[in-house]
Coordinates of C-alpha atoms in Angstrom, one line a residue:
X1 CA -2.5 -17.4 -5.9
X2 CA -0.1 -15.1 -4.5
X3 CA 1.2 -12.0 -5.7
X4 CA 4.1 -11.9 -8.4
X5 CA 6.5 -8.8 -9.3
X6 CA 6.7 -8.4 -12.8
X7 CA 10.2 -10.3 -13.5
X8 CA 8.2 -13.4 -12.4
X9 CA 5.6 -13.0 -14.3
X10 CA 5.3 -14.4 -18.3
X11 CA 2.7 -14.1 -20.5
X12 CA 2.8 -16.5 -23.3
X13 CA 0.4 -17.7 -26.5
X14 CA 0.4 -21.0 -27.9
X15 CA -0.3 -21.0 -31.7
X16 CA 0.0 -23.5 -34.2
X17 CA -2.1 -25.3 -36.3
X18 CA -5.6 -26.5 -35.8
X19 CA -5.0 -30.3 -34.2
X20 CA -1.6 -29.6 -33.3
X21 CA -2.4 -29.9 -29.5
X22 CA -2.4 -26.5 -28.4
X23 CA -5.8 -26.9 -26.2
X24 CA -4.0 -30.9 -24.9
X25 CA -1.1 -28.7 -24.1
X26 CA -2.8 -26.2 -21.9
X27 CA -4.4 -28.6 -20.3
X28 CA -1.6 -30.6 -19.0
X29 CA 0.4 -27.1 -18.3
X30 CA -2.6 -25.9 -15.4
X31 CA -2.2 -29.8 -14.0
X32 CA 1.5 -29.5 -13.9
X33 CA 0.7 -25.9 -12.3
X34 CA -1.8 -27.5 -9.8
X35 CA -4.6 -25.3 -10.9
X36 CA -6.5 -28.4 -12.0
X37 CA -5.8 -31.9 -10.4
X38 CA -7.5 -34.0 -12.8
X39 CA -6.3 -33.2 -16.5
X40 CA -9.8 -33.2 -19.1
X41 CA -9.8 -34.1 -22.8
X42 CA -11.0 -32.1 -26.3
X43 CA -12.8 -35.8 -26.7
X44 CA -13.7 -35.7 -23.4
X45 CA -15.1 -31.8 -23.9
X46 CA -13.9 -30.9 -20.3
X47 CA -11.0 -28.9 -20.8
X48 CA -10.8 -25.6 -19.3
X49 CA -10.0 -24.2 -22.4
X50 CA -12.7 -24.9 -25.7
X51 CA -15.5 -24.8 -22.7
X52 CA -18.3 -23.4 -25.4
X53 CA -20.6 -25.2 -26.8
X54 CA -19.6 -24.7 -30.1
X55 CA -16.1 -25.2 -29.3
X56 CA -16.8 -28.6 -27.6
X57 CA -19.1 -29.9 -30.4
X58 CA -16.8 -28.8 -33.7
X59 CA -13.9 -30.0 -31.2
X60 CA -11.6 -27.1 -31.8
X61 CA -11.2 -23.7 -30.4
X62 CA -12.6 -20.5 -31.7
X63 CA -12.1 -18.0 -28.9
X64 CA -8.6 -16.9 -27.8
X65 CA -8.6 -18.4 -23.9
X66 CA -6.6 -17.1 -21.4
X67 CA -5.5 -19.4 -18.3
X68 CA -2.7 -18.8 -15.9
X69 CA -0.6 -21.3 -13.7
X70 CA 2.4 -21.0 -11.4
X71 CA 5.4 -23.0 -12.0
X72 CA 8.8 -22.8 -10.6
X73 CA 8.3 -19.4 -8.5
X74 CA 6.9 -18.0 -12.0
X75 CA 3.2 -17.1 -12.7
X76 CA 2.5 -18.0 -16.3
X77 CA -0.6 -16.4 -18.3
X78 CA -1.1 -18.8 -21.1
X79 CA -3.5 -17.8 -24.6
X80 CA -4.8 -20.8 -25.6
X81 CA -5.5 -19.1 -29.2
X82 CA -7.6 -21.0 -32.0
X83 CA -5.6 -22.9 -34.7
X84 CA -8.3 -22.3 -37.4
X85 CA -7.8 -19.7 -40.5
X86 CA -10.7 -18.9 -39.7
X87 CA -10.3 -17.6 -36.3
X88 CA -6.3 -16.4 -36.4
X89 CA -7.8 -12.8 -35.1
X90 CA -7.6 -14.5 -31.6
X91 CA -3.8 -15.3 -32.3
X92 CA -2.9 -11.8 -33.5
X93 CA -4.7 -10.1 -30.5
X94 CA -2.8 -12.4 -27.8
X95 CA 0.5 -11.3 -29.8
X96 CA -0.3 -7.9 -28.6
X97 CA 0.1 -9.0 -25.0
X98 CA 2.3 -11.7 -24.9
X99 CA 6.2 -11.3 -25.1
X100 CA 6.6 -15.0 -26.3
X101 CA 5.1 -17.6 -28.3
X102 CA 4.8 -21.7 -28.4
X103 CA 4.6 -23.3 -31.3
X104 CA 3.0 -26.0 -31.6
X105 CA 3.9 -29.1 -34.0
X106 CA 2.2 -32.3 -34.8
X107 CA 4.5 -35.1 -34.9
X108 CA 2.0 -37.1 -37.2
X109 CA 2.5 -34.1 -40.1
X110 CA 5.7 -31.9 -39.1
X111 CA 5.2 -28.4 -40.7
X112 CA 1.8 -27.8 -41.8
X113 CA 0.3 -24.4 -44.1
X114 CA -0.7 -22.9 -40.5
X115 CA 2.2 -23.4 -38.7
X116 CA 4.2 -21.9 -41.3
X117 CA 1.0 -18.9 -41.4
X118 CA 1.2 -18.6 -37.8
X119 CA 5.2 -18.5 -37.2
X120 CA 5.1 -15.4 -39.9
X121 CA 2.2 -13.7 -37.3
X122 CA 5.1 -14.0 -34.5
X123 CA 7.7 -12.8 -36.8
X124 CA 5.4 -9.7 -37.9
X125 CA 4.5 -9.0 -34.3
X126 CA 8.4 -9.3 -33.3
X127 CA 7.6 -12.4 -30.6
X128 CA 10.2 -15.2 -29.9
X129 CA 9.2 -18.6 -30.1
X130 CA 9.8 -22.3 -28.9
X131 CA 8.8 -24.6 -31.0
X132 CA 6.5 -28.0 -29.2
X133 CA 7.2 -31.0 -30.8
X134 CA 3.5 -32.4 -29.7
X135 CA 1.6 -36.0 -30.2
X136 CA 5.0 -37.6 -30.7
X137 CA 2.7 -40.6 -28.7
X138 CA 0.5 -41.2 -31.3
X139 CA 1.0 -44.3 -33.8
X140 CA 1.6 -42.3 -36.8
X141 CA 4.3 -40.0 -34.9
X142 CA 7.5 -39.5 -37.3
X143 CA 9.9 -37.6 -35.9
X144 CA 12.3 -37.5 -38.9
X145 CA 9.6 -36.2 -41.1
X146 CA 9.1 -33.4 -38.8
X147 CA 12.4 -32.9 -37.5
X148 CA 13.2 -32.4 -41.5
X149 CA 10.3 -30.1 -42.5
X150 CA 11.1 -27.6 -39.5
X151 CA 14.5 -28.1 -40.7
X152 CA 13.2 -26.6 -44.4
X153 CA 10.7 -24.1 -42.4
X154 CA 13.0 -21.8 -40.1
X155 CA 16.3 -22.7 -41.6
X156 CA 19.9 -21.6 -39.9
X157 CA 17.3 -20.3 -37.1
X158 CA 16.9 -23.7 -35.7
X159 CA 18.4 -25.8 -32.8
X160 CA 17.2 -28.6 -31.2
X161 CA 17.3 -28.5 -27.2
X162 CA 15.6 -31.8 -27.5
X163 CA 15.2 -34.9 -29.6
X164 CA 12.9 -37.8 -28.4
X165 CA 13.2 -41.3 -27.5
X166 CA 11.0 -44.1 -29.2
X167 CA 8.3 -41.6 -30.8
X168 CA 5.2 -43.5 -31.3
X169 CA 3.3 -45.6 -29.1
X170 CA 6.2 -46.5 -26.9
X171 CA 7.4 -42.6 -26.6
X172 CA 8.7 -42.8 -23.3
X173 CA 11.3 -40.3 -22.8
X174 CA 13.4 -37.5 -24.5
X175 CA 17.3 -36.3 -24.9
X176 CA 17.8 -32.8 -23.1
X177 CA 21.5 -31.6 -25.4
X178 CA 21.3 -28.6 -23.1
X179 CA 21.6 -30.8 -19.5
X180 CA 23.0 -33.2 -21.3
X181 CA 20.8 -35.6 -19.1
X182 CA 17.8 -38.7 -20.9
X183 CA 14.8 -37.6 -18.7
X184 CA 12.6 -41.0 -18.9
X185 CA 8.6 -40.9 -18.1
X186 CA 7.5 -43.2 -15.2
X187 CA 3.8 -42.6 -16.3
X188 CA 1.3 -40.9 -18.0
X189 CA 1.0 -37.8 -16.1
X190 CA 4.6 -36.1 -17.0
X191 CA 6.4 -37.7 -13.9
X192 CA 10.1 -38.3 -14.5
X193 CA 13.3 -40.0 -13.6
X194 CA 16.8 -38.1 -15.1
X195 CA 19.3 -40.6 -16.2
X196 CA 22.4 -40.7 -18.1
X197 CA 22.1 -40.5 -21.9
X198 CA 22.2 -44.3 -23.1
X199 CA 24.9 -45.0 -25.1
X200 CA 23.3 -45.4 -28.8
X201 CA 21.9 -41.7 -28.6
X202 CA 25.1 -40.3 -27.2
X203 CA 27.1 -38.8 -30.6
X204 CA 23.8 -38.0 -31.6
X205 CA 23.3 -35.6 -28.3
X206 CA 26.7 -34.4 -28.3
X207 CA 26.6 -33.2 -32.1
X208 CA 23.0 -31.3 -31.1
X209 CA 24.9 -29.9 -27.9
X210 CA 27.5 -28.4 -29.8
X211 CA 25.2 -27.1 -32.3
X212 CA 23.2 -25.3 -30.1
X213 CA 26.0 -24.5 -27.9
X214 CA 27.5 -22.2 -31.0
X215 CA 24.2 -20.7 -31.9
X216 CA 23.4 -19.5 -28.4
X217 CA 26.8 -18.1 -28.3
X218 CA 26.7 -16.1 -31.7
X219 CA 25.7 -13.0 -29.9
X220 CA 28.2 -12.8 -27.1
X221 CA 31.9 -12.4 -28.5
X222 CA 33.3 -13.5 -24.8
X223 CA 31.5 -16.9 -25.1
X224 CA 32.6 -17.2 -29.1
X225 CA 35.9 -16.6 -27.7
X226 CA 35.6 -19.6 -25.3
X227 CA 33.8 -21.6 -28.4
X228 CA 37.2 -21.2 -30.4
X229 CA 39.4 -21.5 -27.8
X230 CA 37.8 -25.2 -27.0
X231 CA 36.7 -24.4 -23.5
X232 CA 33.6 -25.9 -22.0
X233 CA 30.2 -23.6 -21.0
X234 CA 28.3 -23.9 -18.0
X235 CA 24.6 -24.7 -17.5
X236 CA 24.2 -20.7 -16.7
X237 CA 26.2 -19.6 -19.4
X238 CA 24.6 -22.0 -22.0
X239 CA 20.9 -20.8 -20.8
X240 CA 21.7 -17.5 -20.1
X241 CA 23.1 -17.2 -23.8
X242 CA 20.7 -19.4 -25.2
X243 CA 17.7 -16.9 -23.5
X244 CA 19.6 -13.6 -25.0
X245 CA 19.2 -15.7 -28.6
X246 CA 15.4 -17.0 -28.5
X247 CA 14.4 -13.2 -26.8
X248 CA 16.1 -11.3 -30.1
X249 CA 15.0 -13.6 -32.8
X250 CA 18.3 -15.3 -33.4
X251 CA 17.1 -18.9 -32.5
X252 CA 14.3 -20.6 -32.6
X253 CA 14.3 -23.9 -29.8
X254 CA 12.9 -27.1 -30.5
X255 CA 11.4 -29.3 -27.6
X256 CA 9.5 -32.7 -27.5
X257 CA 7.0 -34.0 -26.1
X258 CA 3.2 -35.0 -25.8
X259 CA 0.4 -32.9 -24.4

Protein backbone atom coordinates (compact mmCIF):
# COMPACT_ATOMS: atom_id res chain seq x y z
CA UNK A 1 0.00 0.00 0.00
CA UNK A 2 1.51 3.21 -0.75
CA UNK A 3 1.77 6.15 1.29
CA UNK A 4 -1.25 8.76 1.58
CA UNK A 5 -1.08 12.53 2.85
CA UNK A 6 -3.70 13.20 5.14
CA UNK A 7 -6.37 14.88 2.65
CA UNK A 8 -6.55 11.36 1.10
CA UNK A 9 -6.93 9.66 3.77
CA UNK A 10 -10.74 8.84 5.59
CA UNK A 11 -11.40 7.04 8.36
CA UNK A 12 -14.90 5.92 8.62
CA UNK A 13 -17.28 3.49 11.12
CA UNK A 14 -20.12 1.53 9.94
CA UNK A 15 -22.83 1.29 12.60
CA UNK A 16 -26.28 0.19 12.48
CA UNK A 17 -28.15 -2.45 13.80
CA UNK A 18 -27.21 -6.05 14.45
CA UNK A 19 -28.18 -7.87 10.83
CA UNK A 20 -28.24 -4.80 9.04
CA UNK A 21 -25.15 -5.87 6.88
CA UNK A 22 -22.45 -3.90 8.26
CA UNK A 23 -19.87 -7.02 8.40
CA UNK A 24 -21.53 -7.96 4.28
CA UNK A 25 -20.70 -4.42 3.65
CA UNK A 26 -17.17 -4.43 4.64
CA UNK A 27 -16.61 -7.29 3.05
CA UNK A 28 -17.54 -6.29 -0.45
CA UNK A 29 -15.77 -2.59 0.28
CA UNK A 30 -11.91 -4.52 0.73
CA UNK A 31 -12.99 -6.64 -2.72
CA UNK A 32 -13.93 -3.41 -4.45
CA UNK A 33 -10.55 -2.01 -2.82
CA UNK A 34 -8.68 -5.20 -4.12
CA UNK A 35 -7.34 -6.04 -0.69
CA UNK A 36 -9.26 -9.31 -0.96
CA UNK A 37 -10.12 -11.00 -4.42
CA UNK A 38 -12.56 -13.42 -3.42
CA UNK A 39 -15.39 -11.73 -1.16
CA UNK A 40 -16.30 -14.37 2.16
CA UNK A 41 -19.68 -14.71 3.84
CA UNK A 42 -21.03 -14.23 7.85
CA UNK A 43 -22.64 -17.85 6.81
CA UNK A 44 -19.69 -18.71 5.27
CA UNK A 45 -17.54 -17.56 8.59
CA UNK A 46 -14.65 -16.25 6.34
CA UNK A 47 -14.95 -12.64 6.43
CA UNK A 48 -12.12 -10.67 7.32
CA UNK A 49 -14.05 -9.02 9.82
CA UNK A 50 -16.13 -11.37 12.74
CA UNK A 51 -12.77 -13.74 12.32
CA UNK A 52 -13.22 -15.05 16.23
CA UNK A 53 -14.54 -17.82 17.10
CA UNK A 54 -17.24 -16.54 19.00
CA UNK A 55 -18.03 -14.05 16.42
CA UNK A 56 -18.24 -16.76 13.65
CA UNK A 57 -20.35 -19.16 15.79
CA UNK A 58 -23.10 -16.49 17.34
CA UNK A 59 -22.71 -15.01 13.58
CA UNK A 60 -22.40 -11.47 14.58
CA UNK A 61 -19.69 -9.21 15.60
CA UNK A 62 -18.58 -8.34 19.05
CA UNK A 63 -15.21 -6.59 18.58
CA UNK A 64 -14.92 -3.27 16.84
CA UNK A 65 -12.61 -4.37 13.50
CA UNK A 66 -10.59 -2.14 11.79
CA UNK A 67 -9.83 -2.81 7.87
CA UNK A 68 -8.52 -0.39 5.37
CA UNK A 69 -8.78 -0.25 1.43
CA UNK A 70 -7.80 2.11 -1.28
CA UNK A 71 -10.39 3.40 -3.59
CA UNK A 72 -10.24 6.20 -6.08
CA UNK A 73 -6.65 7.66 -4.97
CA UNK A 74 -8.19 7.58 -1.27
CA UNK A 75 -7.05 5.18 1.50
CA UNK A 76 -10.16 4.28 3.55
CA UNK A 77 -9.79 2.90 7.32
CA UNK A 78 -13.11 1.26 7.89
CA UNK A 79 -14.54 0.19 11.80
CA UNK A 80 -16.49 -2.60 11.27
CA UNK A 81 -18.18 -1.95 14.79
CA UNK A 82 -20.70 -4.53 16.45
CA UNK A 83 -24.51 -3.99 16.00
CA UNK A 84 -25.35 -5.54 19.35
CA UNK A 85 -26.56 -3.41 22.59
CA UNK A 86 -24.63 -5.30 24.02
CA UNK A 87 -21.39 -4.49 22.53
CA UNK A 88 -22.09 -0.49 21.31
CA UNK A 89 -18.77 0.37 23.47
CA UNK A 90 -16.94 -0.70 20.14
CA UNK A 91 -19.16 1.83 18.23
CA UNK A 92 -18.59 4.73 20.63
CA UNK A 93 -14.72 4.11 20.76
CA UNK A 94 -14.43 4.13 16.67
CA UNK A 95 -16.46 7.57 16.95
CA UNK A 96 -13.49 8.87 18.66
CA UNK A 97 -11.42 8.28 15.57
CA UNK A 98 -13.49 8.48 12.78
CA UNK A 99 -14.71 11.85 11.18
CA UNK A 100 -17.73 10.01 9.52
CA UNK A 101 -20.14 7.40 9.97
CA UNK A 102 -22.30 4.74 7.64
CA UNK A 103 -25.38 3.77 8.56
CA UNK A 104 -26.53 0.91 7.87
CA UNK A 105 -30.28 0.02 7.05
CA UNK A 106 -32.11 -3.27 6.45
CA UNK A 107 -34.38 -3.06 3.62
CA UNK A 108 -36.40 -6.07 5.10
CA UNK A 109 -37.25 -3.73 8.40
CA UNK A 110 -36.36 0.09 7.53
CA UNK A 111 -35.61 1.86 10.91
CA UNK A 112 -35.01 -0.48 13.69
CA UNK A 113 -34.53 0.52 17.89
CA UNK A 114 -30.61 0.37 17.17
CA UNK A 115 -30.46 2.25 14.27
CA UNK A 116 -32.31 4.97 15.79
CA UNK A 117 -29.77 4.14 19.22
CA UNK A 118 -26.85 4.33 17.09
CA UNK A 119 -27.64 7.48 14.87
CA UNK A 120 -28.09 9.47 18.42
CA UNK A 121 -24.19 7.95 19.34
CA UNK A 122 -23.12 9.89 15.93
CA UNK A 123 -25.16 12.93 16.80
CA UNK A 124 -23.64 12.99 20.52
CA UNK A 125 -20.14 12.46 19.16
CA UNK A 126 -20.79 15.25 16.41
CA UNK A 127 -20.07 12.59 13.26
CA UNK A 128 -21.82 13.05 9.78
CA UNK A 129 -23.44 10.17 8.36
CA UNK A 130 -24.63 8.41 5.04
CA UNK A 131 -27.16 6.35 5.48
CA UNK A 132 -26.81 2.41 3.43
CA UNK A 133 -29.89 1.32 2.31
CA UNK A 134 -28.53 -2.57 2.60
CA UNK A 135 -30.22 -6.14 1.65
CA UNK A 136 -32.58 -4.36 -0.68
CA UNK A 137 -31.86 -8.16 -2.66
CA UNK A 138 -33.47 -10.12 -0.31
CA UNK A 139 -37.17 -11.36 -0.90
CA UNK A 140 -38.67 -9.54 1.90
CA UNK A 141 -36.88 -6.10 0.74
CA UNK A 142 -39.59 -3.04 0.99
CA UNK A 143 -38.25 -0.09 0.02
CA UNK A 144 -41.34 2.06 0.81
CA UNK A 145 -41.53 0.79 4.25
CA UNK A 146 -38.03 1.96 4.82
CA UNK A 147 -37.88 4.81 2.66
CA UNK A 148 -41.03 5.94 5.05
CA UNK A 149 -39.63 5.06 8.53
CA UNK A 150 -36.23 7.00 7.75
CA UNK A 151 -38.56 9.48 6.50
CA UNK A 152 -40.17 9.59 10.34
CA UNK A 153 -36.53 8.88 11.89
CA UNK A 154 -34.22 12.00 10.68
CA UNK A 155 -36.97 14.23 9.49
CA UNK A 156 -36.24 17.64 7.31
CA UNK A 157 -32.49 16.17 7.63
CA UNK A 158 -33.09 13.71 4.86
CA UNK A 159 -32.40 13.54 1.09
CA UNK A 160 -32.28 10.77 -1.01
CA UNK A 161 -29.06 10.66 -3.41
CA UNK A 162 -30.47 7.32 -4.49
CA UNK A 163 -33.63 5.33 -4.86
CA UNK A 164 -33.49 1.69 -6.21
CA UNK A 165 -34.66 -0.16 -9.03
CA UNK A 166 -36.81 -3.49 -8.58
CA UNK A 167 -35.82 -4.08 -4.72
CA UNK A 168 -36.20 -7.75 -4.06
CA UNK A 169 -34.95 -10.58 -5.70
CA UNK A 170 -34.65 -8.91 -9.09
CA UNK A 171 -32.78 -5.72 -7.47
CA UNK A 172 -30.80 -4.95 -10.33
CA UNK A 173 -29.87 -1.41 -10.35
CA UNK A 174 -30.46 1.97 -8.66
CA UNK A 175 -31.37 5.85 -9.63
CA UNK A 176 -28.30 8.27 -8.83
CA UNK A 177 -30.70 12.07 -8.60
CA UNK A 178 -27.25 13.54 -8.02
CA UNK A 179 -25.68 12.25 -11.74
CA UNK A 180 -28.82 12.13 -12.78
CA UNK A 181 -27.63 8.74 -14.53
CA UNK A 182 -29.68 4.68 -13.80
CA UNK A 183 -26.39 2.75 -13.07
CA UNK A 184 -27.62 -1.10 -13.88
CA UNK A 185 -25.57 -4.24 -12.28
CA UNK A 186 -24.18 -6.68 -14.97
CA UNK A 187 -23.51 -9.26 -12.08
CA UNK A 188 -23.16 -10.15 -8.69
CA UNK A 189 -19.91 -8.66 -7.86
CA UNK A 190 -20.92 -4.70 -8.07
CA UNK A 191 -19.85 -4.38 -11.85
CA UNK A 192 -21.91 -1.79 -13.73
CA UNK A 193 -23.15 -0.22 -16.88
CA UNK A 194 -24.48 3.77 -16.55
CA UNK A 195 -27.51 4.42 -18.63
CA UNK A 196 -30.09 6.96 -19.06
CA UNK A 197 -32.81 7.12 -16.42
CA UNK A 198 -35.79 4.90 -18.08
CA UNK A 199 -38.58 6.90 -18.61
CA UNK A 200 -41.23 5.51 -15.76
CA UNK A 201 -38.68 6.66 -12.92
CA UNK A 202 -37.84 9.93 -14.60
CA UNK A 203 -40.43 12.60 -12.50
CA UNK A 204 -39.67 10.54 -9.79
CA UNK A 205 -35.63 11.31 -10.08
CA UNK A 206 -36.14 14.79 -11.03
CA UNK A 207 -38.47 15.62 -7.93
CA UNK A 208 -35.47 13.85 -5.61
CA UNK A 209 -32.86 16.00 -7.69
CA UNK A 210 -34.44 19.07 -6.92
CA UNK A 211 -34.88 18.13 -3.39
CA UNK A 212 -31.55 17.48 -2.67
CA UNK A 213 -30.40 20.11 -4.93
CA UNK A 214 -32.05 22.86 -2.41
CA UNK A 215 -30.88 21.06 0.72
CA UNK A 216 -27.24 20.98 -0.25
CA UNK A 217 -27.57 24.48 -1.18
CA UNK A 218 -29.13 25.85 2.18
CA UNK A 219 -25.74 26.83 3.44
CA UNK A 220 -24.31 28.74 0.56
CA UNK A 221 -26.41 31.97 -0.15
CA UNK A 222 -24.55 32.31 -3.77
CA UNK A 223 -25.94 28.76 -4.79
CA UNK A 224 -29.67 29.80 -3.03
CA UNK A 225 -29.29 32.64 -5.22
CA UNK A 226 -28.92 30.51 -8.38
CA UNK A 227 -31.81 28.09 -6.75
CA UNK A 228 -34.23 31.22 -6.96
CA UNK A 229 -33.12 32.57 -9.83
CA UNK A 230 -33.88 29.04 -11.81
CA UNK A 231 -30.35 28.42 -12.93
CA UNK A 232 -28.97 24.98 -13.28
CA UNK A 233 -25.83 23.59 -10.77
CA UNK A 234 -23.08 21.64 -11.84
CA UNK A 235 -21.87 18.17 -10.80
CA UNK A 236 -19.03 20.20 -8.65
CA UNK A 237 -21.22 22.63 -7.28
CA UNK A 238 -23.97 20.04 -6.35
CA UNK A 239 -21.17 17.71 -4.51
CA UNK A 240 -19.19 20.26 -3.35
CA UNK A 241 -22.38 21.84 -1.57
CA UNK A 242 -23.78 18.65 -0.83
CA UNK A 243 -20.21 17.64 1.04
CA UNK A 244 -20.21 21.14 3.06
CA UNK A 245 -24.03 19.89 4.24
CA UNK A 246 -23.35 16.08 5.27
CA UNK A 247 -19.67 17.39 7.03
CA UNK A 248 -21.90 20.13 9.38
CA UNK A 249 -24.84 18.04 10.22
CA UNK A 250 -27.30 19.64 7.93
CA UNK A 251 -28.11 16.57 5.73
CA UNK A 252 -28.17 13.27 6.13
CA UNK A 253 -27.67 11.13 2.44
CA UNK A 254 -29.45 8.17 1.65
CA UNK A 255 -27.90 5.49 -0.75
CA UNK A 256 -28.98 1.94 -1.92
CA UNK A 257 -27.68 -0.96 -2.34
CA UNK A 258 -26.79 -4.61 -1.27
CA UNK A 259 -23.63 -5.69 0.53
Amino acid sequence: MKEYSTKDIRNVVLIGSSKSGKTTLSEAMLYEGKVIDRRGSVEAKNTVSDNTEFEQTNQKSVYATPLSAEFMNTKFNIIDAPGSDDFCGGAISAFKVCESAILTVNAQQGVEVGTEIFARYADQYGKPMIVAVNQLDTEKANWEHTRDTLKEAFGKKLVFAQFPVNPGVGFDGIVDVITMKYYRFKDENGNFEELEIPAEYADEAEELHMELVEKAAEGDDALMEKYFEGEEFTLDEIIDALRISVNDGTVVPVQCGSG
